[in-house]
PDB file of C-alpha atoms and ligand atoms in Angstrom:
ATOM      1  CA  MET M   1       4.772 -21.469 -16.897  1.00  0.00           C
ATOM      2  CA  SER M   2       3.575 -19.332 -14.008  1.00  0.00           C
ATOM      3  CA  THR M   3       5.777 -18.025 -11.220  1.00  0.00           C
ATOM      4  CA  ILE M   4       4.546 -18.394  -7.673  1.00  0.00           C
ATOM      5  CA  TYR M   5       5.694 -17.206  -4.242  1.00  0.00           C
ATOM      6  CA  LEU M   6       6.196 -19.787  -1.509  1.00  0.00           C
ATOM      7  CA  ASN M   7       7.669 -18.974   1.920  1.00  0.00           C
ATOM      8  CA  GLY M   8       9.945 -16.159   0.825  1.00  0.00           C
ATOM      9  CA  LYS M   9      10.922 -17.409  -2.627  1.00  0.00           C
ATOM     10  CA  LEU M  10       9.688 -16.942  -6.185  1.00  0.00           C
ATOM     11  CA  MET M  11       9.747 -20.138  -8.256  1.00  0.00           C
ATOM     12  CA  PRO M  12       8.041 -21.867 -11.184  1.00  0.00           C
ATOM     13  CA  ILE M  13       4.779 -23.446  -9.998  1.00  0.00           C
ATOM     14  CA  GLU M  14       6.031 -26.906 -11.052  1.00  0.00           C
ATOM     15  CA  GLU M  15       8.841 -26.660  -8.478  1.00  0.00           C
ATOM     16  CA  ALA M  16       6.635 -25.653  -5.539  1.00  0.00           C
ATOM     17  CA  CYS M  17       6.172 -28.360  -2.892  1.00  0.00           C
ATOM     18  CA  ILE M  18       4.354 -28.460   0.454  1.00  0.00           C
ATOM     19  CA  PRO M  19       5.139 -31.022   3.181  1.00  0.00           C
ATOM     20  CA  VAL M  20       2.298 -33.490   3.746  1.00  0.00           C
ATOM     21  CA  LEU M  21       2.025 -32.390   7.382  1.00  0.00           C
ATOM     22  CA  ASP M  22       1.085 -28.851   6.400  1.00  0.00           C
ATOM     23  CA  ARG M  23      -2.015 -27.982   8.439  1.00  0.00           C
ATOM     24  CA  GLY M  24      -3.612 -26.623   5.305  1.00  0.00           C
ATOM     25  CA  PHE M  25      -3.434 -30.136   3.821  1.00  0.00           C
ATOM     26  CA  ILE M  26      -4.303 -31.975   7.054  1.00  0.00           C
ATOM     27  CA  PHE M  27      -7.020 -29.717   8.537  1.00  0.00           C
ATOM     28  CA  GLY M  28      -7.801 -27.029   5.964  1.00  0.00           C
ATOM     29  CA  ASP M  29      -6.361 -24.759   8.682  1.00  0.00           C
ATOM     30  CA  GLY M  30      -5.726 -21.489   6.893  1.00  0.00           C
ATOM     31  CA  VAL M  31      -7.168 -18.457   5.153  1.00  0.00           C
ATOM     32  CA  TYR M  32      -6.976 -17.008   1.677  1.00  0.00           C
ATOM     33  CA  GLU M  33      -7.730 -14.010  -0.496  1.00  0.00           C
ATOM     34  CA  LEU M  34      -8.250 -13.468  -4.173  1.00  0.00           C
ATOM     35  CA  ILE M  35      -7.222 -10.082  -5.531  1.00  0.00           C
ATOM     36  CA  PRO M  36      -7.889  -9.031  -9.123  1.00  0.00           C
ATOM     37  CA  VAL M  37      -5.152  -7.200 -11.015  1.00  0.00           C
ATOM     38  CA  TYR M  38      -6.026  -5.011 -14.005  1.00  0.00           C
ATOM     39  CA  SER M  39      -3.252  -3.713 -16.280  1.00  0.00           C
ATOM     40  CA  ARG M  40      -0.816  -4.945 -13.588  1.00  0.00           C
ATOM     41  CA  LYS M  41      -2.473  -2.788 -10.923  1.00  0.00           C
ATOM     42  CA  LEU M  42      -3.914  -4.321  -7.762  1.00  0.00           C
ATOM     43  CA  PHE M  43      -7.652  -3.666  -7.469  1.00  0.00           C
ATOM     44  CA  ARG M  44      -8.725  -2.369  -4.036  1.00  0.00           C
ATOM     45  CA  LEU M  45      -5.643  -3.871  -2.405  1.00  0.00           C
ATOM     46  CA  HIS M  46      -6.240  -2.272   0.984  1.00  0.00           C
ATOM     47  CA  HIS M  47      -9.794  -3.602   1.161  1.00  0.00           C
ATOM     48  CA  HIS M  48      -8.519  -7.107   0.407  1.00  0.00           C
ATOM     49  CA  LEU M  49      -5.717  -6.827   2.983  1.00  0.00           C
ATOM     50  CA  HIS M  50      -8.217  -5.569   5.544  1.00  0.00           C
ATOM     51  CA  ARG M  51     -10.472  -8.585   4.900  1.00  0.00           C
ATOM     52  CA  LEU M  52      -7.395 -10.855   5.082  1.00  0.00           C
ATOM     53  CA  GLN M  53      -6.608  -9.415   8.534  1.00  0.00           C
ATOM     54  CA  HIS M  54     -10.212 -10.122   9.585  1.00  0.00           C
ATOM     55  CA  SER M  55      -9.739 -13.737   8.451  1.00  0.00           C
ATOM     56  CA  PHE M  56      -6.435 -14.028  10.356  1.00  0.00           C
ATOM     57  CA  ASP M  57      -8.105 -12.659  13.489  1.00  0.00           C
ATOM     58  CA  GLY M  58     -11.021 -15.069  12.978  1.00  0.00           C
ATOM     59  CA  ILE M  59      -8.741 -18.117  13.057  1.00  0.00           C
ATOM     60  CA  ARG M  60      -6.258 -16.672  15.599  1.00  0.00           C
ATOM     61  CA  LEU M  61      -3.289 -16.777  13.233  1.00  0.00           C
ATOM     62  CA  MET M  62      -0.752 -13.967  13.215  1.00  0.00           C
ATOM     63  CA  ASN M  63      -0.497 -12.056   9.954  1.00  0.00           C
ATOM     64  CA  PRO M  64       3.086 -12.786   8.894  1.00  0.00           C
ATOM     65  CA  TYR M  65       3.502  -9.561   6.899  1.00  0.00           C
ATOM     66  CA  SER M  66       2.743  -5.875   7.121  1.00  0.00           C
ATOM     67  CA  ASN M  67       0.545  -4.399   4.398  1.00  0.00           C
ATOM     68  CA  ALA M  68       3.642  -2.858   2.792  1.00  0.00           C
ATOM     69  CA  GLN M  69       5.334  -6.281   2.734  1.00  0.00           C
ATOM     70  CA  TRP M  70       2.236  -7.863   1.207  1.00  0.00           C
ATOM     71  CA  GLN M  71       2.104  -5.175  -1.461  1.00  0.00           C
ATOM     72  CA  ASP M  72       5.780  -5.638  -2.259  1.00  0.00           C
ATOM     73  CA  LEU M  73       5.544  -9.399  -2.631  1.00  0.00           C
ATOM     74  CA  LEU M  74       2.296  -9.266  -4.602  1.00  0.00           C
ATOM     75  CA  GLU M  75       3.898  -6.784  -7.000  1.00  0.00           C
ATOM     76  CA  GLN M  76       6.838  -9.161  -7.440  1.00  0.00           C
ATOM     77  CA  VAL M  77       4.454 -11.976  -8.354  1.00  0.00           C
ATOM     78  CA  ILE M  78       2.619  -9.699 -10.809  1.00  0.00           C
ATOM     79  CA  ALA M  79       5.895  -8.599 -12.437  1.00  0.00           C
ATOM     80  CA  ASN M  80       7.017 -12.224 -12.838  1.00  0.00           C
ATOM     81  CA  ASN M  81       3.864 -13.339 -14.641  1.00  0.00           C
ATOM     82  CA  LYS M  82       2.928 -12.643 -18.220  1.00  0.00           C
ATOM     83  CA  THR M  83      -0.615 -11.352 -18.468  1.00  0.00           C
ATOM     84  CA  GLU M  84      -1.706  -7.772 -17.829  1.00  0.00           C
ATOM     85  CA  ASP M  85      -4.872  -8.845 -16.000  1.00  0.00           C
ATOM     86  CA  GLN M  86      -4.259 -11.441 -13.292  1.00  0.00           C
ATOM     87  CA  SER M  87      -6.062 -12.980 -10.366  1.00  0.00           C
ATOM     88  CA  LEU M  88      -3.743 -13.276  -7.391  1.00  0.00           C
ATOM     89  CA  TYR M  89      -4.538 -16.068  -4.960  1.00  0.00           C
ATOM     90  CA  LEU M  90      -2.922 -15.699  -1.497  1.00  0.00           C
ATOM     91  CA  HIS M  91      -3.052 -18.595   0.895  1.00  0.00           C
ATOM     92  CA  VAL M  92      -1.643 -18.771   4.427  1.00  0.00           C
ATOM     93  CA  THR M  93      -1.816 -21.866   6.633  1.00  0.00           C
ATOM     94  CA  ARG M  94      -0.844 -22.524  10.245  1.00  0.00           C
ATOM     95  CA  GLY M  95       2.310 -24.237   8.999  1.00  0.00           C
ATOM     96  CA  VAL M  96       3.832 -27.702   9.221  1.00  0.00           C
ATOM     97  CA  ALA M  97       3.563 -29.639  12.503  1.00  0.00           C
ATOM     98  CA  LYS M  98       2.866 -33.091  13.935  1.00  0.00           C
ATOM     99  CA  ARG M  99      -0.827 -33.840  13.418  1.00  0.00           C
ATOM    100  CA  ASP M 100      -2.699 -32.520  16.439  1.00  0.00           C
ATOM    101  CA  HIS M 101      -5.788 -30.340  16.482  1.00  0.00           C
ATOM    102  CA  ALA M 102      -4.260 -27.952  19.043  1.00  0.00           C
ATOM    103  CA  PHE M 103      -2.331 -25.003  17.586  1.00  0.00           C
ATOM    104  CA  PRO M 104       1.384 -25.791  17.211  1.00  0.00           C
ATOM    105  CA  GLN M 105       3.855 -23.585  19.096  1.00  0.00           C
ATOM    106  CA  ASN M 106       6.507 -21.513  17.289  1.00  0.00           C
ATOM    107  CA  THR M 107       5.600 -22.850  13.869  1.00  0.00           C
ATOM    108  CA  PRO M 108       6.034 -20.479  10.933  1.00  0.00           C
ATOM    109  CA  PRO M 109       2.975 -20.188   8.678  1.00  0.00           C
ATOM    110  CA  THR M 110       3.074 -21.412   5.103  1.00  0.00           C
ATOM    111  CA  VAL M 111       2.612 -18.490   2.706  1.00  0.00           C
ATOM    112  CA  PHE M 112       1.716 -19.154  -0.905  1.00  0.00           C
ATOM    113  CA  VAL M 113       0.768 -16.719  -3.664  1.00  0.00           C
ATOM    114  CA  MET M 114      -0.064 -17.694  -7.228  1.00  0.00           C
ATOM    115  CA  SER M 115      -1.202 -15.775 -10.267  1.00  0.00           C
ATOM    116  CA  ASN M 116      -3.627 -16.881 -12.942  1.00  0.00           C
ATOM    117  CA  PRO M 117      -4.698 -14.969 -16.031  1.00  0.00           C
ATOM    118  CA  LEU M 118      -7.859 -13.016 -15.248  1.00  0.00           C
ATOM    119  CA  LEU M 119     -10.403 -13.325 -18.028  1.00  0.00           C
ATOM    120  CA  ALA M 120     -13.350 -10.950 -18.270  1.00  0.00           C
ATOM    121  CA  PRO M 121     -16.752 -12.682 -18.177  1.00  0.00           C
ATOM    122  CA  PRO M 122     -17.741 -13.749 -21.714  1.00  0.00           C
ATOM    123  CA  GLN M 123     -19.802 -11.166 -23.573  1.00  0.00           C
ATOM    124  CA  GLU M 124     -22.523 -13.682 -24.442  1.00  0.00           C
ATOM    125  CA  LEU M 125     -23.153 -14.381 -20.749  1.00  0.00           C
ATOM    126  CA  LEU M 126     -23.379 -10.659 -20.035  1.00  0.00           C
ATOM    127  CA  LEU M 127     -25.977 -10.373 -22.787  1.00  0.00           C
ATOM    128  CA  SER M 128     -28.009 -13.477 -21.927  1.00  0.00           C
ATOM    129  CA  GLY M 129     -27.579 -13.586 -18.158  1.00  0.00           C
ATOM    130  CA  VAL M 130     -26.863 -16.849 -16.345  1.00  0.00           C
ATOM    131  CA  ALA M 131     -28.775 -19.645 -14.645  1.00  0.00           C
ATOM    132  CA  ALA M 132     -28.585 -20.311 -10.907  1.00  0.00           C
ATOM    133  CA  ILE M 133     -30.178 -22.784  -8.537  1.00  0.00           C
ATOM    134  CA  CYS M 134     -31.098 -22.487  -4.854  1.00  0.00           C
ATOM    135  CA  ALA M 135     -29.954 -24.732  -2.014  1.00  0.00           C
ATOM    136  CA  ILE M 136     -30.007 -24.746   1.763  1.00  0.00           C
ATOM    137  CA  ASP M 137     -26.952 -23.014   3.216  1.00  0.00           C
ATOM    138  CA  ASN M 138     -25.454 -25.814   5.299  1.00  0.00           C
ATOM    139  CA  ARG M 139     -22.072 -24.180   5.961  1.00  0.00           C
ATOM    140  CA  TRP M 140     -20.717 -23.212   9.365  1.00  0.00           C
ATOM    141  CA  ILE M 141     -21.686 -19.859  10.875  1.00  0.00           C
ATOM    142  CA  ARG M 142     -18.382 -18.046  10.366  1.00  0.00           C
ATOM    143  CA  CYS M 143     -18.815 -17.474   6.647  1.00  0.00           C
ATOM    144  CA  ASP M 144     -17.271 -14.012   7.161  1.00  0.00           C
ATOM    145  CA  ILE M 145     -13.876 -15.758   7.448  1.00  0.00           C
ATOM    146  CA  LYS M 146     -12.315 -16.537   4.086  1.00  0.00           C
ATOM    147  CA  ALA M 147     -11.195 -19.980   5.237  1.00  0.00           C
ATOM    148  CA  ILE M 148      -9.433 -22.405   2.891  1.00  0.00           C
ATOM    149  CA  SER M 149     -11.638 -25.261   4.165  1.00  0.00           C
ATOM    150  CA  LEU M 150     -14.204 -24.922   1.384  1.00  0.00           C
ATOM    151  CA  LEU M 151     -15.754 -28.397   1.261  1.00  0.00           C
ATOM    152  CA  PRO M 152     -19.350 -27.179   1.818  1.00  0.00           C
ATOM    153  CA  ASN M 153     -18.887 -24.503  -0.865  1.00  0.00           C
ATOM    154  CA  VAL M 154     -17.407 -27.091  -3.231  1.00  0.00           C
ATOM    155  CA  LEU M 155     -20.377 -29.442  -2.726  1.00  0.00           C
ATOM    156  CA  LEU M 156     -22.886 -26.609  -3.090  1.00  0.00           C
ATOM    157  CA  ARG M 157     -21.252 -25.248  -6.251  1.00  0.00           C
ATOM    158  CA  GLN M 158     -21.231 -28.746  -7.779  1.00  0.00           C
ATOM    159  CA  LEU M 159     -25.033 -28.832  -7.452  1.00  0.00           C
ATOM    160  CA  ALA M 160     -25.083 -25.878  -9.871  1.00  0.00           C
ATOM    161  CA  VAL M 161     -22.637 -27.560 -12.249  1.00  0.00           C
ATOM    162  CA  ASP M 162     -24.791 -30.713 -12.215  1.00  0.00           C
ATOM    163  CA  ALA M 163     -27.847 -28.580 -13.094  1.00  0.00           C
ATOM    164  CA  ASN M 164     -26.047 -26.709 -15.915  1.00  0.00           C
ATOM    165  CA  ALA M 165     -26.182 -23.530 -13.874  1.00  0.00           C
ATOM    166  CA  ILE M 166     -23.404 -21.126 -12.984  1.00  0.00           C
ATOM    167  CA  GLU M 167     -24.018 -20.661  -9.269  1.00  0.00           C
ATOM    168  CA  THR M 168     -25.858 -22.020  -6.237  1.00  0.00           C
ATOM    169  CA  ILE M 169     -27.714 -19.339  -4.281  1.00  0.00           C
ATOM    170  CA  LEU M 170     -27.884 -20.148  -0.586  1.00  0.00           C
ATOM    171  CA  ILE M 171     -30.849 -19.869   1.761  1.00  0.00           C
ATOM    172  CA  ARG M 172     -30.502 -20.095   5.532  1.00  0.00           C
ATOM    173  CA  ASP M 173     -33.609 -20.168   7.729  1.00  0.00           C
ATOM    174  CA  GLY M 174     -35.704 -18.767   4.879  1.00  0.00           C
ATOM    175  CA  PHE M 175     -33.350 -15.885   4.048  1.00  0.00           C
ATOM    176  CA  LEU M 176     -30.797 -15.279   1.282  1.00  0.00           C
ATOM    177  CA  THR M 177     -27.184 -15.375   2.423  1.00  0.00           C
ATOM    178  CA  GLU M 178     -24.946 -15.415  -0.698  1.00  0.00           C
ATOM    179  CA  GLY M 179     -23.765 -17.668  -3.525  1.00  0.00           C
ATOM    180  CA  ALA M 180     -21.406 -20.648  -3.104  1.00  0.00           C
ATOM    181  CA  ALA M 181     -18.607 -18.342  -4.335  1.00  0.00           C
ATOM    182  CA  SER M 182     -20.275 -14.970  -4.868  1.00  0.00           C
ATOM    183  CA  ASN M 183     -22.558 -12.371  -3.310  1.00  0.00           C
ATOM    184  CA  ILE M 184     -26.154 -12.003  -4.444  1.00  0.00           C
ATOM    185  CA  PHE M 185     -28.331  -8.896  -4.802  1.00  0.00           C
ATOM    186  CA  VAL M 186     -32.056  -8.728  -5.540  1.00  0.00           C
ATOM    187  CA  ILE M 187     -33.882  -5.932  -7.346  1.00  0.00           C
ATOM    188  CA  LYS M 188     -37.567  -5.286  -6.691  1.00  0.00           C
ATOM    189  CA  ASP M 189     -39.518  -2.246  -7.870  1.00  0.00           C
ATOM    190  CA  LYS M 190     -36.269  -0.474  -8.880  1.00  0.00           C
ATOM    191  CA  VAL M 191     -34.734  -0.889  -5.406  1.00  0.00           C
ATOM    192  CA  LEU M 192     -31.457  -2.772  -5.077  1.00  0.00           C
ATOM    193  CA  LEU M 193     -31.629  -5.068  -2.034  1.00  0.00           C
ATOM    194  CA  ALA M 194     -28.452  -6.381  -0.385  1.00  0.00           C
ATOM    195  CA  PRO M 195     -28.245  -8.885   2.485  1.00  0.00           C
ATOM    196  CA  PRO M 196     -26.475  -7.373   5.511  1.00  0.00           C
ATOM    197  CA  LYS M 197     -22.805  -8.192   6.059  1.00  0.00           C
ATOM    198  CA  ASN M 198     -22.587 -10.480   9.058  1.00  0.00           C
ATOM    199  CA  HIS M 199     -21.141 -13.859  10.112  1.00  0.00           C
ATOM    200  CA  LEU M 200     -23.410 -15.692   7.606  1.00  0.00           C
ATOM    201  CA  MET M 201     -21.732 -14.335   4.474  1.00  0.00           C
ATOM    202  CA  LEU M 202     -18.394 -13.239   3.132  1.00  0.00           C
ATOM    203  CA  ALA M 203     -18.119  -9.469   2.881  1.00  0.00           C
ATOM    204  CA  GLY M 204     -17.368  -9.302  -0.834  1.00  0.00           C
ATOM    205  CA  ILE M 205     -15.090  -6.565  -2.112  1.00  0.00           C
ATOM    206  CA  THR M 206     -17.247  -6.412  -5.256  1.00  0.00           C
ATOM    207  CA  TYR M 207     -20.358  -6.213  -3.020  1.00  0.00           C
ATOM    208  CA  ASP M 208     -18.895  -3.051  -1.461  1.00  0.00           C
ATOM    209  CA  VAL M 209     -18.110  -1.566  -4.879  1.00  0.00           C
ATOM    210  CA  VAL M 210     -21.693  -2.215  -6.033  1.00  0.00           C
ATOM    211  CA  LEU M 211     -23.171  -0.461  -2.995  1.00  0.00           C
ATOM    212  CA  GLU M 212     -20.751   2.463  -3.384  1.00  0.00           C
ATOM    213  CA  LEU M 213     -21.687   2.807  -7.054  1.00  0.00           C
ATOM    214  CA  ALA M 214     -25.392   2.660  -6.173  1.00  0.00           C
ATOM    215  CA  ALA M 215     -24.973   5.390  -3.542  1.00  0.00           C
ATOM    216  CA  GLU M 216     -22.980   7.646  -5.891  1.00  0.00           C
ATOM    217  CA  ASN M 217     -25.398   7.239  -8.785  1.00  0.00           C
ATOM    218  CA  ASN M 218     -28.761   7.625  -7.096  1.00  0.00           C
ATOM    219  CA  ILE M 219     -29.732   3.987  -7.425  1.00  0.00           C
ATOM    220  CA  ALA M 220     -32.096   3.329  -4.518  1.00  0.00           C
ATOM    221  CA  TYR M 221     -30.814   0.547  -2.285  1.00  0.00           C
ATOM    222  CA  GLU M 222     -31.556  -1.124   1.027  1.00  0.00           C
ATOM    223  CA  VAL M 223     -29.300  -3.353   3.087  1.00  0.00           C
ATOM    224  CA  ARG M 224     -31.607  -5.771   4.884  1.00  0.00           C
ATOM    225  CA  GLU M 225     -32.580  -9.404   5.178  1.00  0.00           C
ATOM    226  CA  ILE M 226     -34.084 -10.792   1.969  1.00  0.00           C
ATOM    227  CA  SER M 227     -36.559 -13.652   2.216  1.00  0.00           C
ATOM    228  CA  GLU M 228     -36.534 -16.640  -0.120  1.00  0.00           C
ATOM    229  CA  ASP M 229     -39.917 -15.450  -1.382  1.00  0.00           C
ATOM    230  CA  GLU M 230     -38.471 -12.038  -2.332  1.00  0.00           C
ATOM    231  CA  LEU M 231     -35.602 -13.801  -4.104  1.00  0.00           C
ATOM    232  CA  ARG M 232     -38.023 -15.955  -6.065  1.00  0.00           C
ATOM    233  CA  HIS M 233     -40.180 -12.968  -7.043  1.00  0.00           C
ATOM    234  CA  ALA M 234     -37.314 -10.611  -7.883  1.00  0.00           C
ATOM    235  CA  ASP M 235     -37.399  -8.335 -10.932  1.00  0.00           C
ATOM    236  CA  GLU M 236     -33.643  -8.860 -11.275  1.00  0.00           C
ATOM    237  CA  ILE M 237     -30.997 -10.914  -9.461  1.00  0.00           C
ATOM    238  CA  LEU M 238     -27.295  -9.968  -9.547  1.00  0.00           C
ATOM    239  CA  LEU M 239     -24.294 -12.098  -8.745  1.00  0.00           C
ATOM    240  CA  THR M 240     -20.969 -10.446  -7.889  1.00  0.00           C
ATOM    241  CA  SER M 241     -17.397 -11.586  -7.307  1.00  0.00           C
ATOM    242  CA  SER M 242     -13.878 -10.459  -8.082  1.00  0.00           C
ATOM    243  CA  THR M 243     -13.594 -12.824 -11.049  1.00  0.00           C
ATOM    244  CA  LYS M 244     -17.208 -12.727 -12.304  1.00  0.00           C
ATOM    245  CA  GLU M 245     -17.578  -8.972 -11.655  1.00  0.00           C
ATOM    246  CA  ILE M 246     -21.348  -8.354 -11.980  1.00  0.00           C
ATOM    247  CA  MET M 247     -23.601 -10.806 -13.793  1.00  0.00           C
ATOM    248  CA  ALA M 248     -27.362 -10.979 -14.204  1.00  0.00           C
ATOM    249  CA  VAL M 249     -29.081 -14.167 -13.029  1.00  0.00           C
ATOM    250  CA  THR M 250     -31.929 -14.627 -15.506  1.00  0.00           C
ATOM    251  CA  ARG M 251     -33.053 -18.158 -14.555  1.00  0.00           C
ATOM    252  CA  LEU M 252     -33.501 -19.471 -11.031  1.00  0.00           C
ATOM    253  CA  ASP M 253     -34.346 -23.159 -10.548  1.00  0.00           C
ATOM    254  CA  ASP M 254     -35.676 -23.222 -14.124  1.00  0.00           C
ATOM    255  CA  GLU M 255     -37.997 -20.261 -13.604  1.00  0.00           C
ATOM    256  CA  GLN M 256     -37.438 -17.034 -15.483  1.00  0.00           C
ATOM    257  CA  VAL M 257     -36.245 -14.094 -13.344  1.00  0.00           C
ATOM    258  CA  GLY M 258     -38.315 -10.998 -14.208  1.00  0.00           C
ATOM    259  CA  ASP M 259     -38.701 -10.945 -17.987  1.00  0.00           C
ATOM    260  CA  GLY M 260     -35.864 -13.445 -18.363  1.00  0.00           C
ATOM    261  CA  LYS M 261     -33.357 -10.870 -19.672  1.00  0.00           C
ATOM    262  CA  PRO M 262     -30.639  -8.861 -17.931  1.00  0.00           C
ATOM    263  CA  GLY M 263     -32.445  -5.847 -16.481  1.00  0.00           C
ATOM    264  CA  ALA M 264     -31.945  -2.093 -16.395  1.00  0.00           C
ATOM    265  CA  ILE M 265     -30.178  -1.960 -13.014  1.00  0.00           C
ATOM    266  CA  PHE M 266     -27.795  -4.732 -14.067  1.00  0.00           C
ATOM    267  CA  LYS M 267     -26.947  -2.792 -17.231  1.00  0.00           C
ATOM    268  CA  GLN M 268     -26.399   0.433 -15.328  1.00  0.00           C
ATOM    269  CA  LEU M 269     -24.245  -1.165 -12.610  1.00  0.00           C
ATOM    270  CA  HIS M 270     -22.252  -3.160 -15.128  1.00  0.00           C
ATOM    271  CA  GLN M 271     -21.389  -0.007 -17.040  1.00  0.00           C
ATOM    272  CA  LEU M 272     -20.527   1.880 -13.843  1.00  0.00           C
ATOM    273  CA  TYR M 273     -18.306  -1.016 -12.740  1.00  0.00           C
ATOM    274  CA  GLN M 274     -16.387  -1.002 -16.033  1.00  0.00           C
ATOM    275  CA  HIS M 275     -15.904   2.745 -15.694  1.00  0.00           C
ATOM    276  CA  TYR M 276     -14.716   2.334 -12.103  1.00  0.00           C
ATOM    277  CA  LYS M 277     -12.225  -0.344 -13.174  1.00  0.00           C
ATOM    278  CA  ALA M 278     -10.929   1.967 -15.904  1.00  0.00           C
ATOM    279  CA  THR M 279     -10.202   4.676 -13.327  1.00  0.00           C
ATOM    280  CA  ILE M 280      -8.254   2.126 -11.259  1.00  0.00           C
ATOM    281  CA  MET M 281      -6.213   1.138 -14.313  1.00  0.00           C
ATOM    282  CA  ARG M 282      -5.255   4.779 -14.742  1.00  0.00           C
ATOM    283  CA  GLY M 283      -3.254   4.512 -11.554  1.00  0.00           C
ATOM    284  CA  ASN M 284      -5.276   4.611  -8.364  1.00  0.00           C
ATOM    285  CA  THR M 285      -4.601   1.443  -6.333  1.00  0.00           C
ATOM    286  CA  ALA M 286      -6.644   2.436  -3.267  1.00  0.00           C
TER     287      ALA M 286
HETATM  288  N1  PMP P   1     -18.911 -15.074  -1.088  1.00  0.00           N
HETATM  289  C1  PMP P   1     -18.144 -16.161  -1.224  1.00  0.00           C
HETATM  290  C2  PMP P   1     -18.492 -17.401  -0.469  1.00  0.00           C
HETATM  291  C3  PMP P   1     -17.034 -16.130  -2.086  1.00  0.00           C
HETATM  292  O1  PMP P   1     -16.244 -17.217  -2.227  1.00  0.00           O
HETATM  293  C4  PMP P   1     -16.769 -14.949  -2.829  1.00  0.00           C
HETATM  294  C5  PMP P   1     -15.627 -14.906  -3.795  1.00  0.00           C
HETATM  295  N2  PMP P   1     -14.408 -14.826  -3.150  1.00  0.00           N
HETATM  296  C6  PMP P   1     -17.585 -13.835  -2.632  1.00  0.00           C
HETATM  297  C7  PMP P   1     -18.663 -13.929  -1.756  1.00  0.00           C
HETATM  298  C8  PMP P   1     -17.345 -12.557  -3.381  1.00  0.00           C
HETATM  299  O2  PMP P   1     -16.251 -11.842  -2.817  1.00  0.00           O
HETATM  300  P1  PMP P   1     -15.376 -10.864  -3.710  1.00  0.00           P
HETATM  301  O3  PMP P   1     -16.301  -9.869  -4.300  1.00  0.00           O
HETATM  302  O4  PMP P   1     -14.430 -10.245  -2.744  1.00  0.00           O
HETATM  303  O5  PMP P   1     -14.697 -11.705  -4.753  1.00  0.00           O
END
């Protein structure tokens, strides 16, 4: 049984209850984060808390805790759950109030944190790569906010599930934005291409790690808009997220990507990422 945090208290998940008038339930009015934990150590905590603050600012909700308070409560949740590697899900809503679109006054936010076991991506998928499909990005234009209202992402991801693929890659006005729940990179002629961080995509923490690793290891990269045509003619496509880490997309809409196998840059970045994670597990929580 997992232990969760809800509004100041730790409790078994089965005992956690939210009033039906919670604005998260009524309006999807809230923000969230997902932080990976390796060997009970928070991975890039300060980057996640910085992005959380950006989300709070984006929806005009006050951050209820200081970074030190967040760290303390997240560490309590980690300590009260069994596995060494965990994914921590933090969720804050604008609280419980009579249903009205306007912000309620003097209403405390609802704060919820849960932990799930974090499983590394299966080895066979790392070796074979994964299938993805493309779809039109029909979400709102504040995709930089990690909002809990994820209905468009849910519908887009289901298109991939229905097509036996792992992810839906999104195209807006002819350009790549990101995946339904991941960031996407393209490799062409040995250059790693990354779409620019802006209001049309979530600034992934893993995305940042990938670009840092590229810069430190002399992998040529460019941050710029990537056309649908470049995506469809890529030598390699990479998908990144905190839970999926780095995966190679080897089929796109039933066409082979490159030679249909995970490529050299994927292999190099995957190895560098594992090495980077290992240094974090040795004690650095920055
Ligand atoms: N974009 C979207 C829409 C996502 O949901 C995610 C996963 N949270 C990402 C990108 C990847 O972000 P991160 O690397 O921080 O997990």
